[in-house]
Tab-separated table of C-alpha atoms and ligand atoms in Angstrom:
chain	number	residue	atom	x	y	z
A	830	MET	CA	-12.855	4.660	45.979
A	831	PHE	CA	-13.965	8.278	46.053
A	832	ARG	CA	-15.650	10.527	43.604
A	833	ASN	CA	-12.401	12.055	42.324
A	834	CYS	CA	-10.476	8.779	42.175
A	835	PRO	CA	-9.034	7.864	38.759
A	836	ASP	CA	-10.575	5.030	36.747
A	837	PRO	CA	-8.813	1.818	37.886
A	838	ILE	CA	-7.938	1.194	34.216
A	839	GLN	CA	-5.751	4.287	34.500
A	840	LEU	CA	-4.148	2.915	37.662
A	841	SER	CA	-3.250	-0.248	35.780
A	842	ALA	CA	-1.673	1.854	33.006
A	843	TYR	CA	0.082	3.967	35.659
A	844	LEU	CA	1.630	0.786	37.012
A	845	ASP	CA	2.979	0.016	33.530
A	846	GLY	CA	4.302	3.536	32.913
A	847	GLU	CA	1.955	3.808	29.927
A	848	LEU	CA	0.423	7.231	30.646
A	849	SER	CA	1.201	10.706	29.383
A	850	GLU	CA	3.432	12.704	31.710
A	851	ARG	CA	0.586	15.005	32.695
A	852	ARG	CA	-1.690	12.144	33.635
A	853	TRP	CA	1.087	10.283	35.350
A	854	LEU	CA	1.814	13.302	37.573
A	855	LYS	CA	-1.852	13.785	38.330
A	856	ILE	CA	-2.324	10.187	39.438
A	857	GLY	CA	0.918	10.302	41.394
A	858	LEU	CA	-0.390	13.282	43.370
A	859	HIS	CA	-3.718	11.558	43.938
A	860	LEU	CA	-1.996	8.418	45.224
A	861	GLN	CA	-0.202	10.425	47.880
A	862	LYS	CA	-3.469	11.283	49.544
A	863	CYS	CA	-5.709	8.290	48.702
A	864	SER	CA	-5.071	4.992	50.466
A	865	ALA	CA	-7.897	3.241	48.571
A	866	CYS	CA	-6.125	3.836	45.253
A	867	ARG	CA	-2.776	2.861	46.777
A	868	ASP	CA	-4.326	-0.449	47.850
A	869	LYS	CA	-5.820	-1.009	44.404
A	870	LEU	CA	-2.464	-0.279	42.806
A	871	ALA	CA	-0.733	-2.721	45.164
A	872	GLU	CA	-3.232	-5.454	44.248
A	873	LEU	CA	-2.653	-4.941	40.542
A	874	GLU	CA	1.090	-4.905	41.053
A	875	GLN	CA	0.964	-8.197	42.925
A	876	VAL	CA	-0.909	-9.922	40.097
A	877	LYS	CA	1.462	-8.466	37.530
A	878	LYS	CA	4.442	-9.834	39.484
A	879	LEU	CA	2.919	-13.304	39.764
A	880	VAL	CA	2.537	-13.560	35.983
A	881	ALA	CA	6.009	-12.094	35.413
A	882	GLN	CA	7.466	-14.768	37.706
A	883	LEU	CA	6.214	-17.663	35.588
A	884	PRO	CA	9.327	-19.481	34.375
A	885	HIS	CA	10.253	-19.290	30.701
A	886	ARG	CA	10.429	-22.916	29.642
A	887	PRO	CA	12.954	-24.125	27.081
A	888	ALA	CA	11.511	-24.371	23.569
A	889	PRO	CA	11.524	-27.461	21.345
A	890	GLU	CA	13.939	-27.786	18.434
A	891	ILE	CA	12.616	-26.252	15.228
A	892	ARG	CA	13.090	-28.357	12.119
A	893	ILE	CA	12.875	-26.392	8.911
A	894	THR	CA	14.018	-27.326	5.463
A	895	ALA	CA	12.996	-25.841	2.135
A	896	GLN	CA	11.000	-29.004	1.311
A	897	GLN	CA	9.165	-28.828	4.614
A	898	SER	CA	7.253	-25.712	3.852
A	899	PRO	CA	3.629	-26.398	2.930
A	900	PRO	CA	2.304	-22.807	3.165
A	901	LYS	CA	4.960	-21.737	0.688
A	902	ALA	CA	3.937	-24.489	-1.727
A	903	ALA	CA	0.308	-23.443	-1.384
A	904	GLY	CA	1.347	-19.841	-1.995
A	905	LYS	CA	3.109	-20.863	-5.156
A	906	ARG	CA	0.028	-22.682	-6.383
A	907	TRP	CA	-1.983	-19.502	-6.018
A	908	LEU	CA	0.720	-17.557	-7.753
A	909	TRP	CA	0.595	-19.977	-10.657
A	910	ALA	CA	-3.173	-19.764	-10.678
A	911	SER	CA	-3.063	-15.974	-10.960
A	912	CYS	CA	-0.408	-16.102	-13.688
A	913	LEU	CA	-2.469	-18.608	-15.666
A	914	THR	CA	-5.618	-16.536	-15.221
A	915	ALA	CA	-3.778	-13.453	-16.440
A	916	ALA	CA	-2.458	-15.320	-19.485
A	917	ALA	CA	-5.894	-16.745	-20.298
A	918	VAL	CA	-7.529	-13.336	-20.105
A	919	LEU	CA	-4.867	-11.761	-22.305
A	920	LEU	CA	-5.453	-14.477	-24.913
A	921	LEU	CA	-9.189	-13.853	-24.695
A	922	VAL	CA	-8.673	-10.106	-25.143
A	923	PHE	CA	-6.536	-10.797	-28.188
A	924	PHE	CA	-9.187	-13.182	-29.579
A	925	VAL	CA	-12.000	-10.650	-29.057
A	926	HIS	CA	-9.871	-7.991	-30.680
A	927	LEU	CA	-9.431	-10.145	-33.804
A	928	ARG	CA	-13.112	-11.072	-34.005
A	929	GLN	CA	-14.743	-7.668	-33.532
A	930	PRO	CA	-14.150	-5.141	-36.277
A	931	GLN	CA	-16.118	-2.203	-34.739
A	932	ALA	CA	-13.749	-0.032	-32.703
A	933	ASP	CA	-16.335	0.961	-30.042
A	934	ASP	CA	-17.373	-2.623	-29.347
A	935	VAL	CA	-13.765	-3.693	-29.074
A	936	ALA	CA	-12.964	-0.909	-26.637
A	937	GLY	CA	-16.032	-1.702	-24.508
A	938	GLU	CA	-15.343	-5.400	-24.501
A	939	TYR	CA	-11.682	-4.821	-23.773
A	940	LEU	CA	-12.549	-2.619	-20.804
A	941	ARG	CA	-15.021	-5.166	-19.458
A	942	ILE	CA	-12.541	-8.030	-19.717
A	943	HIS	CA	-9.769	-5.882	-18.353
A	944	ARG	CA	-11.863	-5.122	-15.261
A	945	GLN	CA	-12.735	-8.774	-14.886
A	946	TYR	CA	-9.069	-9.649	-15.126
A	947	GLU	CA	-8.158	-7.045	-12.519
A	948	GLN	CA	-10.763	-8.402	-10.150
A	949	GLN	CA	-9.606	-11.981	-10.646
A	950	LEU	CA	-6.024	-10.979	-10.045
A	951	ALA	CA	-6.996	-9.069	-6.912
A	952	GLU	CA	-8.841	-12.145	-5.644
A	953	SER	CA	-5.865	-14.384	-6.359
A	954	ILE	CA	-3.551	-12.005	-4.522
A	955	GLU	CA	-5.923	-11.855	-1.575
A	956	LEU	CA	-5.983	-15.645	-1.398
A	957	LEU	CA	-2.196	-15.755	-1.634
A	958	GLU	CA	-1.880	-13.240	1.174
A	959	GLU	CA	-4.337	-15.206	3.265
A	960	VAL	CA	-2.299	-18.349	2.783
A	961	GLU	CA	0.860	-16.473	3.724
A	962	ALA	CA	-0.709	-14.699	6.640
A	963	GLN	CA	-1.894	-17.936	8.228
B	1240	MET	CA	1.124	-5.156	-4.621
B	1241	SER	CA	2.436	-5.836	-8.107
B	1242	LEU	CA	2.840	-9.269	-9.617
B	1243	ILE	CA	6.606	-8.761	-9.739
B	1244	SER	CA	6.906	-8.062	-6.031
B	1245	LEU	CA	4.720	-11.102	-5.409
B	1246	ILE	CA	7.102	-13.271	-7.381
B	1247	ALA	CA	10.089	-11.701	-5.640
B	1248	SER	CA	8.538	-12.447	-2.270
B	1249	GLN	CA	8.511	-16.159	-3.084
B	1250	LYS	CA	12.298	-16.290	-3.379
B	1251	ILE	CA	13.856	-17.386	-0.128
B	1252	GLY	CA	16.945	-19.361	-1.131
B	1253	ASP	CA	19.982	-17.801	0.575
B	1254	ASP	CA	18.156	-16.425	3.562
B	1255	GLU	CA	18.198	-19.683	5.479
B	1256	VAL	CA	21.108	-18.655	7.681
B	1257	ALA	CA	19.465	-15.376	8.648
B	1258	PHE	CA	16.269	-17.276	9.263
B	1259	GLN	CA	18.028	-19.695	11.612
B	1260	GLU	CA	19.140	-16.678	13.648
B	1261	LEU	CA	15.564	-15.515	13.831
B	1262	VAL	CA	14.557	-18.972	15.056
B	1263	ALA	CA	17.306	-18.959	17.686
B	1264	THR	CA	16.188	-15.571	18.995
B	1265	TYR	CA	12.424	-16.013	19.026
B	1266	ARG	CA	11.866	-19.746	19.497
B	1267	ARG	CA	11.710	-19.498	23.272
B	1268	PRO	CA	9.412	-16.456	23.704
B	1269	ILE	CA	7.085	-17.743	20.982
B	1270	TYR	CA	6.921	-21.168	22.649
B	1271	ASN	CA	6.242	-19.635	26.063
B	1272	LEU	CA	3.524	-17.412	24.645
B	1273	LEU	CA	1.840	-20.473	23.123
B	1274	LEU	CA	2.371	-22.545	26.258
B	1275	ARG	CA	0.658	-19.976	28.475
B	1276	LEU	CA	-2.109	-19.380	25.950
B	1277	SER	CA	-2.897	-23.036	25.340
B	1278	GLY	CA	-1.908	-24.609	28.668
B	1279	SER	CA	-0.688	-27.664	26.799
B	1280	VAL	CA	2.956	-28.592	26.278
B	1281	GLN	CA	2.133	-30.762	23.278
B	1282	ASP	CA	-0.029	-28.127	21.588
B	1283	ALA	CA	2.522	-25.406	22.285
B	1284	GLU	CA	5.302	-27.510	20.753
B	1285	ASP	CA	3.251	-28.304	17.640
B	1286	LEU	CA	2.138	-24.694	17.274
B	1287	THR	CA	5.686	-23.362	17.667
B	1288	GLN	CA	6.784	-25.645	14.861
B	1289	GLU	CA	3.852	-24.446	12.765
B	1290	VAL	CA	4.620	-20.768	13.458
B	1291	PHE	CA	8.177	-21.053	12.198
B	1292	LEU	CA	7.114	-22.972	9.112
B	1293	LYS	CA	4.688	-20.185	8.272
B	1294	ALA	CA	7.288	-17.573	9.155
B	1295	PHE	CA	9.757	-19.286	6.843
B	1296	ALA	CA	7.250	-19.189	4.000
B	1297	ALA	CA	6.509	-15.510	4.587
B	1298	TYR	CA	10.061	-14.512	5.448
B	1299	GLY	CA	10.878	-12.858	2.125
B	1300	ARG	CA	8.112	-10.384	2.692
B	1301	PHE	CA	8.932	-9.444	6.246
B	1302	ARG	CA	12.703	-9.533	6.400
B	1303	LYS	CA	12.979	-5.981	5.034
B	1304	ASP	CA	11.420	-4.555	8.144
B	1305	SER	CA	13.494	-6.708	10.456
B	1306	SER	CA	13.046	-4.243	13.316
B	1307	CYS	CA	9.390	-5.185	13.222
B	1308	TYR	CA	9.542	-8.663	14.770
B	1309	THR	CA	5.890	-8.234	15.828
B	1310	TRP	CA	4.825	-10.011	12.621
B	1311	LEU	CA	6.224	-13.227	14.064
B	1312	TYR	CA	4.051	-12.894	17.166
B	1313	ARG	CA	1.103	-12.062	14.954
B	1314	ILE	CA	1.602	-15.387	13.176
B	1315	ALA	CA	1.709	-17.095	16.583
B	1316	VAL	CA	-1.543	-15.452	17.684
B	1317	ASN	CA	-3.266	-16.374	14.416
B	1318	SER	CA	-1.999	-19.944	14.657
B	1319	PHE	CA	-3.393	-20.186	18.166
B	1320	ARG	CA	-6.770	-18.855	16.983
B	1321	ASP	CA	-6.839	-21.411	14.144
B	1322	HIS	CA	-5.883	-24.114	16.608
B	1323	LEU	CA	-8.851	-23.197	18.822
B	1324	ARG	CA	-11.148	-23.306	15.815
B	1325	ARG	CA	-9.805	-26.729	14.840
B	1326	LYS	CA	-10.186	-27.971	18.399
B	1327	GLY	CA	-13.736	-26.710	18.644
B	1328	ASP	CA	-14.121	-25.563	22.193
B	1329	GLY	CA	-11.370	-23.324	23.418
B	1330	HIS	CA	-12.888	-22.724	26.796
B	1331	LEU	CA	-12.374	-26.184	28.201
B	1332	LEU	CA	-8.619	-25.975	28.496
B	1333	LEU	CA	-6.974	-27.649	31.419
B	1334	TYR	CA	-3.484	-26.918	32.543
B	1335	GLU	CA	-1.034	-29.649	31.702
B	1336	GLU	CA	2.082	-29.707	33.800
B	1337	PRO	CA	5.301	-29.343	31.800
B	1338	GLN	CA	7.724	-32.243	32.199
B	1339	GLY	CA	10.557	-30.211	33.618
B	1340	GLY	CA	12.905	-32.931	34.912
B	1341	ASP	CA	13.157	-34.030	38.549
B	1342	CYS	CA	11.725	-31.776	41.159
B	1343	VAL	CA	14.114	-30.786	43.938
B	1344	GLU	CA	12.363	-30.299	47.276
B	1345	GLY	CA	12.906	-26.556	47.550
B	1346	GLN	CA	11.346	-26.091	44.135
B	1347	LEU	CA	8.082	-27.707	45.134
B	1348	GLU	CA	6.536	-24.522	46.433
B	1349	GLN	CA	7.691	-22.624	43.355
B	1350	LYS	CA	6.196	-25.296	41.133
B	1351	ASP	CA	2.931	-25.170	43.016
B	1352	LEU	CA	2.794	-21.423	42.502
B	1353	GLU	CA	3.486	-21.805	38.803
B	1354	LEU	CA	0.697	-24.333	38.488
B	1355	THR	CA	-1.717	-22.057	40.315
B	1356	VAL	CA	-0.912	-18.958	38.255
B	1357	ALA	CA	-0.759	-20.819	34.939
B	1358	SER	CA	-4.122	-22.480	35.464
B	1359	ALA	CA	-5.680	-19.216	36.655
B	1360	LEU	CA	-4.508	-17.656	33.375
B	1361	LEU	CA	-6.376	-20.365	31.499
B	1362	ALA	CA	-9.570	-19.393	33.285
B	1363	LEU	CA	-9.405	-15.915	31.709
B	1364	PRO	CA	-11.291	-15.142	28.509
B	1365	ILE	CA	-8.816	-15.579	25.663
B	1366	PRO	CA	-8.566	-11.882	24.639
B	1367	GLN	CA	-7.632	-10.928	28.211
B	1368	ARG	CA	-5.294	-13.879	28.562
B	1369	LEU	CA	-3.473	-12.846	25.406
B	1370	VAL	CA	-2.889	-9.265	26.528
B	1371	VAL	CA	-1.826	-10.282	30.057
B	1372	VAL	CA	0.680	-12.845	28.748
B	1373	LEU	CA	2.063	-10.462	26.116
B	1374	HIS	CA	2.519	-7.661	28.626
B	1375	ASP	CA	3.258	-9.198	32.005
B	1376	LEU	CA	5.116	-12.317	30.923
B	1377	LEU	CA	6.803	-11.262	27.684
B	1378	GLY	CA	7.198	-7.567	28.459
B	1379	PHE	CA	5.679	-6.042	25.330
B	1380	SER	CA	4.613	-2.400	25.415
B	1381	TYR	CA	0.981	-1.420	24.869
B	1382	LYS	CA	1.862	-0.166	21.394
B	1383	GLU	CA	3.540	-3.431	20.429
B	1384	ILE	CA	0.506	-5.335	21.688
B	1385	THR	CA	-1.803	-3.280	19.450
B	1386	GLN	CA	0.257	-4.526	16.498
B	1387	ILE	CA	0.412	-8.140	17.638
B	1388	ALA	CA	-3.207	-8.531	18.711
B	1389	GLY	CA	-4.692	-6.138	16.139
B	1390	VAL	CA	-6.653	-4.100	18.701
B	1391	SER	CA	-6.640	-0.423	19.732
B	1392	LEU	CA	-4.567	1.072	22.518
B	1393	GLY	CA	-7.690	1.636	24.618
B	1394	THR	CA	-8.620	-2.027	24.229
B	1395	VAL	CA	-5.154	-3.164	25.317
B	1396	LYS	CA	-5.377	-0.930	28.371
B	1397	SER	CA	-8.809	-2.111	29.462
B	1398	ARG	CA	-8.213	-5.802	28.710
B	1399	LEU	CA	-5.046	-5.710	30.745
B	1400	PHE	CA	-6.856	-4.157	33.692
B	1401	TYR	CA	-9.844	-6.508	33.532
B	1402	GLY	CA	-7.540	-9.480	32.996
B	1403	ARG	CA	-5.518	-8.590	36.094
B	1404	GLU	CA	-8.673	-8.027	38.111
B	1405	ALA	CA	-10.086	-11.396	37.037
B	1406	LEU	CA	-6.791	-13.130	37.827
B	1407	ARG	CA	-6.714	-11.540	41.266
B	1408	LYS	CA	-10.219	-12.790	41.996
B	1409	ILE	CA	-9.474	-16.315	40.748
B	1410	LEU	CA	-6.237	-16.487	42.725
B	1411	SER	CA	-7.741	-15.173	45.935
B	1412	SER	CA	-10.709	-17.561	45.714
B	1413	ARG	CA	-8.311	-20.458	45.150
B	1414	SER	CA	-6.102	-19.537	48.076
B	1415	ALA	CA	-9.238	-19.234	50.224
B	1416	GLU	CA	-10.176	-22.806	49.237
B	1417	ARG	CA	-7.051	-24.202	50.884
C	1973	LIG	ZN1	-8.345	7.394	45.042
């Protein structure tokens, strides 16, 4: 390889046609006059072909029924958990509202609980998404 | 995400037919991805089953962007990662020969080549192995691989190059051994 040879990573991308047109042209011109890069390219191409030639084996049968879906069931549990949490917090807010006559206190308490509720809900949703994403 | 859309996403019901089509289309590439990643027929079969169960559970959420099938491959990659974690050491994988029926004489050389390439793949670090299999075996573009593997375009590019270089070295040292 010479001083003005492209990075071999670029040669690999050239092989895959994954370069901008400008870069692709530039490397193409370089390849015409550099046998070292042509050899490198040929090596990469050979490896690529060997992997591409691996046979695609037939897949097993997939058995899916609605009952057979544990992640979904887990997801539903989390959904229920978040619904129950939401309901419990709403009840609590209502209870606090009844108990506290001073308007300022009620507003402050309401805000605090509301934020807590939002955080809990966000956590539940995160967990649900994790379960689904797995 | 609102609570209502969360609830809506749990409804699958009538989509089973459409889901079966998805299974028919992607079962084979997903299985082959997992086979070449894990090197084990049994693990690949179990993982393929697991991927479609998870996909079924998450289907309501993804079906709207049906053009974006990459989510299915993302599930496969995550399942493989979890599988490695469950197994403990992911670096001690040996290639297990698939039971592909009787071997006709002319196919022997082909089979030998498959064994050599498949086991060389297993000697690659997993991030490189993943990118090489996704690109060179399954034909995904660099951009699609960024979505499936959750890495940048530059990372895909360099992992592919280093993966191919490593494979070349492994293969040439093995052919020199003979
Ligand atoms: Zn050069």
